[in-house]
CSV table of C-alpha atoms and ligand atoms in Angstrom, one decimal:
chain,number,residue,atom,x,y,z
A,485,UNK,CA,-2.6,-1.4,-10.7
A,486,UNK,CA,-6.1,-2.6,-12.2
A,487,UNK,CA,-7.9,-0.5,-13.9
A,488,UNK,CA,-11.5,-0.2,-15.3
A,489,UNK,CA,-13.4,3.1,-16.8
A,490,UNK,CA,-14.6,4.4,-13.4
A,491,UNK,CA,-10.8,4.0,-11.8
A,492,UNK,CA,-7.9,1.5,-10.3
A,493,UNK,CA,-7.2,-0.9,-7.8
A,494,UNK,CA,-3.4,0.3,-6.1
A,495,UNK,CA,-2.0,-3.0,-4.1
A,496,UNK,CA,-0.1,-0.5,-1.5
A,497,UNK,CA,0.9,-3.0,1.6
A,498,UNK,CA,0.6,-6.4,2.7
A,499,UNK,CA,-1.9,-6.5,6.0
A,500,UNK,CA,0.3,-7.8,8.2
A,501,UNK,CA,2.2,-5.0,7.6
A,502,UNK,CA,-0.2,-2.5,9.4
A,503,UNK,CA,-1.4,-3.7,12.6
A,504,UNK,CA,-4.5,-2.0,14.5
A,505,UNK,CA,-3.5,1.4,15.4
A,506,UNK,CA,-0.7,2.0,13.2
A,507,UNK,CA,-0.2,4.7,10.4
A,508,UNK,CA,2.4,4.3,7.7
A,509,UNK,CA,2.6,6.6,4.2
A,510,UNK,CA,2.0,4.7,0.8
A,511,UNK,CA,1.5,5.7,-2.6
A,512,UNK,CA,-0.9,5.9,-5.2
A,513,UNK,CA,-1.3,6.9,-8.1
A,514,UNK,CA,-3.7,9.5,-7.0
A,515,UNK,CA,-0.1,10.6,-4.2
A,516,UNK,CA,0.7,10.1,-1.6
A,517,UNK,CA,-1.6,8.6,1.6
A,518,UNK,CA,-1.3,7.6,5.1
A,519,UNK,CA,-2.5,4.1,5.1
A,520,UNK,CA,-3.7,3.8,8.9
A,521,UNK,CA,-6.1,0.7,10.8
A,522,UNK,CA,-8.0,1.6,13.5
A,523,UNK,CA,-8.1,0.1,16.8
A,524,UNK,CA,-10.9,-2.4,15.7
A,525,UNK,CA,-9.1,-3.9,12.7
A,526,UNK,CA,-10.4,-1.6,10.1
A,527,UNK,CA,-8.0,-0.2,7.6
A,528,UNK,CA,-8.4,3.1,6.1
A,529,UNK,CA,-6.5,5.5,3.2
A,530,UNK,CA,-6.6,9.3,4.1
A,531,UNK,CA,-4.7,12.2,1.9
A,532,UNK,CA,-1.0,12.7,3.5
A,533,UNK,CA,-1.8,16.2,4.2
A,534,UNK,CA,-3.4,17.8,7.8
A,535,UNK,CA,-5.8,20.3,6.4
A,536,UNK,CA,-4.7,22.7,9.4
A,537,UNK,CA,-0.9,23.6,8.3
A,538,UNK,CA,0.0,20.9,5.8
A,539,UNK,CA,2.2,18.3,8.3
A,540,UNK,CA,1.6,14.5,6.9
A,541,UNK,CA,-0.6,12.8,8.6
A,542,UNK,CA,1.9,9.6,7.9
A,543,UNK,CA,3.9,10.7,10.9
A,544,UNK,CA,0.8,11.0,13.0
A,545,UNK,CA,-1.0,8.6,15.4
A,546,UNK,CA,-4.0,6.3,15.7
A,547,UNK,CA,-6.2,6.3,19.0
A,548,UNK,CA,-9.2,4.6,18.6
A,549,UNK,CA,-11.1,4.7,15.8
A,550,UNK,CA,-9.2,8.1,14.5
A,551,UNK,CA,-5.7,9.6,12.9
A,552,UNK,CA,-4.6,12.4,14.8
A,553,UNK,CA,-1.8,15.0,13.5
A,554,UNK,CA,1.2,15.1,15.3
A,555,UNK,CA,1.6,18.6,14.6
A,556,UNK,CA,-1.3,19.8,16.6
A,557,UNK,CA,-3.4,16.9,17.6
A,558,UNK,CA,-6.4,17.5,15.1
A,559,UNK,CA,-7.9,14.1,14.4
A,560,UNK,CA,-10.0,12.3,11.9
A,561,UNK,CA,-12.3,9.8,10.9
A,562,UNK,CA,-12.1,7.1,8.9
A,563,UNK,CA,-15.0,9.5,6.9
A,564,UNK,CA,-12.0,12.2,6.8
A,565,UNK,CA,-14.1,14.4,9.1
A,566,UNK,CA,-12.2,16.2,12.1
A,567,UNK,CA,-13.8,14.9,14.7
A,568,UNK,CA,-10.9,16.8,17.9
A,569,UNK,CA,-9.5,19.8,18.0
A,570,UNK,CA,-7.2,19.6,20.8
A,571,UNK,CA,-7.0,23.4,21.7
A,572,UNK,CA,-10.8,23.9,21.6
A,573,UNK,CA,-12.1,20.8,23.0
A,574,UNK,CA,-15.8,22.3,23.3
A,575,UNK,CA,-16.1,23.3,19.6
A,576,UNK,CA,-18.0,20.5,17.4
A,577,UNK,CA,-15.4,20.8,14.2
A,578,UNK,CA,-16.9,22.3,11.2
A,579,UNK,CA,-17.9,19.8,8.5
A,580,UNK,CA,-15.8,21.6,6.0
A,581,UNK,CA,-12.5,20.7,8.4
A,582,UNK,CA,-12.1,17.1,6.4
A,583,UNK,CA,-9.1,15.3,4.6
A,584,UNK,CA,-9.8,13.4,1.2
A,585,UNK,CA,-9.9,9.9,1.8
A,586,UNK,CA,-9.7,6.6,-0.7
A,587,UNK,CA,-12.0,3.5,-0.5
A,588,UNK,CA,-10.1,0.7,0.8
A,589,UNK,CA,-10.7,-3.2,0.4
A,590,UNK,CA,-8.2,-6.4,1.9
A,591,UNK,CA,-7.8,-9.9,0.2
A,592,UNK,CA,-5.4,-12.4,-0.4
A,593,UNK,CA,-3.3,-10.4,2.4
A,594,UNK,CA,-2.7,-7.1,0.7
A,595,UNK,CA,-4.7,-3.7,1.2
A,596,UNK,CA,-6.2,-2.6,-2.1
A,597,UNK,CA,-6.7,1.2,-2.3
A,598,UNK,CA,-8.9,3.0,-4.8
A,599,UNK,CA,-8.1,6.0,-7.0
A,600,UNK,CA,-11.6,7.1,-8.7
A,601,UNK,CA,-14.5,4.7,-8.3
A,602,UNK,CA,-13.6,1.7,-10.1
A,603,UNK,CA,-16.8,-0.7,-10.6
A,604,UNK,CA,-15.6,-3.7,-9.8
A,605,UNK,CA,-12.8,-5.4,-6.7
A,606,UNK,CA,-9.6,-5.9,-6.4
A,607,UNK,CA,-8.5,-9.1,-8.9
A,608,UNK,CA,-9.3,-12.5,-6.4
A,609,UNK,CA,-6.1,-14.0,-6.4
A,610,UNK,CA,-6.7,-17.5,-5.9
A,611,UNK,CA,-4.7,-19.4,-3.4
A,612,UNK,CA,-1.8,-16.8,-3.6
A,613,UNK,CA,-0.8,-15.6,-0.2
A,614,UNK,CA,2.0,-12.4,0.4
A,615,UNK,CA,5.4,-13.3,1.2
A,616,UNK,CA,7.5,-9.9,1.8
A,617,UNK,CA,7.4,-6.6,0.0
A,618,UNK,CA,10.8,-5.2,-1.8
A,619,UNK,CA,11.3,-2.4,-3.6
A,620,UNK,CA,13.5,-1.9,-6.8
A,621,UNK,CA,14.8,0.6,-8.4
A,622,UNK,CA,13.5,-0.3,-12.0
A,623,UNK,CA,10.6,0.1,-13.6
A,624,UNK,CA,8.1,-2.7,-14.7
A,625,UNK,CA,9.2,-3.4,-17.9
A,626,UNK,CA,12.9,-3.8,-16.4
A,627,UNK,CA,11.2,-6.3,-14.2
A,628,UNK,CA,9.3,-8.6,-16.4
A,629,UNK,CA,12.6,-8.6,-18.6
A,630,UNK,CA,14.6,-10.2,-15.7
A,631,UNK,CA,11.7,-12.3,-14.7
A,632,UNK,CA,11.3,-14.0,-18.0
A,633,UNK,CA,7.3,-13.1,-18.2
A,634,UNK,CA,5.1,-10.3,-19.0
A,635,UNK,CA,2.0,-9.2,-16.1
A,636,UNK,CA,-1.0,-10.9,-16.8
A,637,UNK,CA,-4.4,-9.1,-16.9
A,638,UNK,CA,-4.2,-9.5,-12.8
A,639,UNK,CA,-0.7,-7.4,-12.6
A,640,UNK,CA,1.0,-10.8,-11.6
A,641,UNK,CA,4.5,-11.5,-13.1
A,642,UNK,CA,5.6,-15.0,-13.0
A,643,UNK,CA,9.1,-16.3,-12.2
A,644,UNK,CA,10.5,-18.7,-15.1
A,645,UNK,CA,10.9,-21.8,-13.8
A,646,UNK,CA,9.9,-21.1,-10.0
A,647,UNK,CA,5.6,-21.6,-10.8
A,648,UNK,CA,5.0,-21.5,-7.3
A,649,UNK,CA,6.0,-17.7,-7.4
A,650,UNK,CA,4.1,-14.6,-8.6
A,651,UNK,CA,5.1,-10.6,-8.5
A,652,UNK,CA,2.7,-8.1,-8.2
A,653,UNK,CA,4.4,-4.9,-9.0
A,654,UNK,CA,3.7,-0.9,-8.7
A,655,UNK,CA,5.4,1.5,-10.7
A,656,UNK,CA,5.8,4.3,-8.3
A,657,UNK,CA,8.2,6.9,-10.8
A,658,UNK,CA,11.7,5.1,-11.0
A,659,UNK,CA,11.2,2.7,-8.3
A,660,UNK,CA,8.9,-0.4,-8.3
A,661,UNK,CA,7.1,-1.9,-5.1
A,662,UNK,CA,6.9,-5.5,-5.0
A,663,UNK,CA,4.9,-7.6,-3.4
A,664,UNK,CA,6.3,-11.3,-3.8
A,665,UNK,CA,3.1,-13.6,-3.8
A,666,UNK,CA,3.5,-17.3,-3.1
A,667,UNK,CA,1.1,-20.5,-3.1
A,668,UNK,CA,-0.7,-21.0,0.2
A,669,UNK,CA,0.7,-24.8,0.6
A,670,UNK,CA,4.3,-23.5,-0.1
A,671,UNK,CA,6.9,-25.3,2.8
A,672,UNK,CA,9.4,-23.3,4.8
A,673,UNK,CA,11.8,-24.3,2.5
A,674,UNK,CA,10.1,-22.8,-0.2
A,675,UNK,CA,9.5,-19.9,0.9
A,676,UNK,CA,13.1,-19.3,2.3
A,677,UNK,CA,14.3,-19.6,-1.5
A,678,UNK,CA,11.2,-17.4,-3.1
A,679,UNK,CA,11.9,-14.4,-1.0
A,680,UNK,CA,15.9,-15.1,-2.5
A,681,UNK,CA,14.8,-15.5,-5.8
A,682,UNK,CA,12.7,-12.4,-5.7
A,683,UNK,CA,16.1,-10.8,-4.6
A,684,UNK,CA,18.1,-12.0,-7.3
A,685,UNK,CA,15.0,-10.9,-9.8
A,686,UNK,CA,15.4,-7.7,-7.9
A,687,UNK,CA,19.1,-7.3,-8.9
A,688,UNK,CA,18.9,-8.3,-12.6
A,689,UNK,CA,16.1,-5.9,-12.9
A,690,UNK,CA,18.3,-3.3,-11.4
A,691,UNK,CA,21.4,-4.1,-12.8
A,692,UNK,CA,19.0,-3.7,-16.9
A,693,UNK,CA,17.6,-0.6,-15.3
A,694,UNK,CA,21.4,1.0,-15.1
A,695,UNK,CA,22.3,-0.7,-18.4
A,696,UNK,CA,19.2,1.3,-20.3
A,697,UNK,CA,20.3,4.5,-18.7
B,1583,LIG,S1,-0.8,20.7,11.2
B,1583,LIG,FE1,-2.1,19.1,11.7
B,1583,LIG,S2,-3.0,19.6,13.5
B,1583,LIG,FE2,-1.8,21.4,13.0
């Protein structure tokens, strides 16, 4: 998470991981969202919560350029309006029908959400591309110890003696989401053996967690 006075940057899912027309839930620190992309390509972060009786708008549905509730088929734009009310499809929905919804920027492969207004963009992260995402149950600290290196001011974590890989982790209570960053020239090989070392970081950070318990 980077943070400045007006708000934070959350790194919540790579972008391959949500194709056009998909919905999935992620976390901020804000709580939770469903993370959804449009038909066109464009990614958006809307509260987790249908305004009509509360069902999470994660397990909904994208058509077009809207999320729809499964519940009852209200849908919404990426603006958070509801824009379709299935079971009055004359009535223009009232402005006041609208989920909260969270600016959203992509780089380097990952979809960025905001919680506040924060002034500046996500960190540029060089020539990093992401590899996989994991999740451990640790916390940060637990991770750096079994990575050998503290987050710099971008949130990365380096891997002692593997240069080639960075972490970018998100503290989400007592589990940590991961997203294993690697250098854009990296081979097959190398890859192969950074998603296994992010494992094995994975398992020493684990296997502290339980020790500090
Ligand atoms: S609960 Fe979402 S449309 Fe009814």
């Amino acid at each position: 998470m980077l943070s400045d006075t007006a708000g934070s940057w959350t790194p919540v899912a790579l972008s391959a991981d949500l194709p056009p027309a998909t919905v999935l839930p992620a976390w901020t620190p804000a709580g939770s969202i469903a993370l959804w992309r449009s038909q066109s390509g464009r990614a958006s972060a809307s509260s987790d919560r249908c305004p009509h009786r509360g069902m999470r708008l994660s397990h909904g549905f994208v058509r077009g350029e809207a999320l729809s509730c499964i519940y009852h088929g209200w849908s919404y734009s990426p603006a958070g309006g509801c824009i379709r009310i299935p079971a009055h499809p004359d009535l223009v929905p009232p402005e006041a029908i609208r989920v909260a919804v969270q600016k959203v920027e992509e780089s380097n492969g990952l979809i960025w959400v905001a919680v506040g207004q924060p002034a500046t963009h996500p960190p540029p992260l060089g020539d990093l591309v992401p590899l996989r995402s994991l999740t451990a149950e640790a916390g940060i600290a637990a991770i750096e110890a079994a990575a050998g290196a503290k987050a710099d001011a971008d949130g990365l974590v380096s891997v002692a003696d593997f240069p080639w890989i960075r972490l970018l982790p998100t503290q989400q209570g007592d589990r940590t989401l991961i997203h294993v960053m690697i250098e854009q020239a990296c081979s097959i090989a190398d890859r192969i053996a950074a998603s296994r070392i992010a494992e094995a970081v994975r398992r020493q950070a684990e296997a502290r967690q339980k020790e500090a318990a």
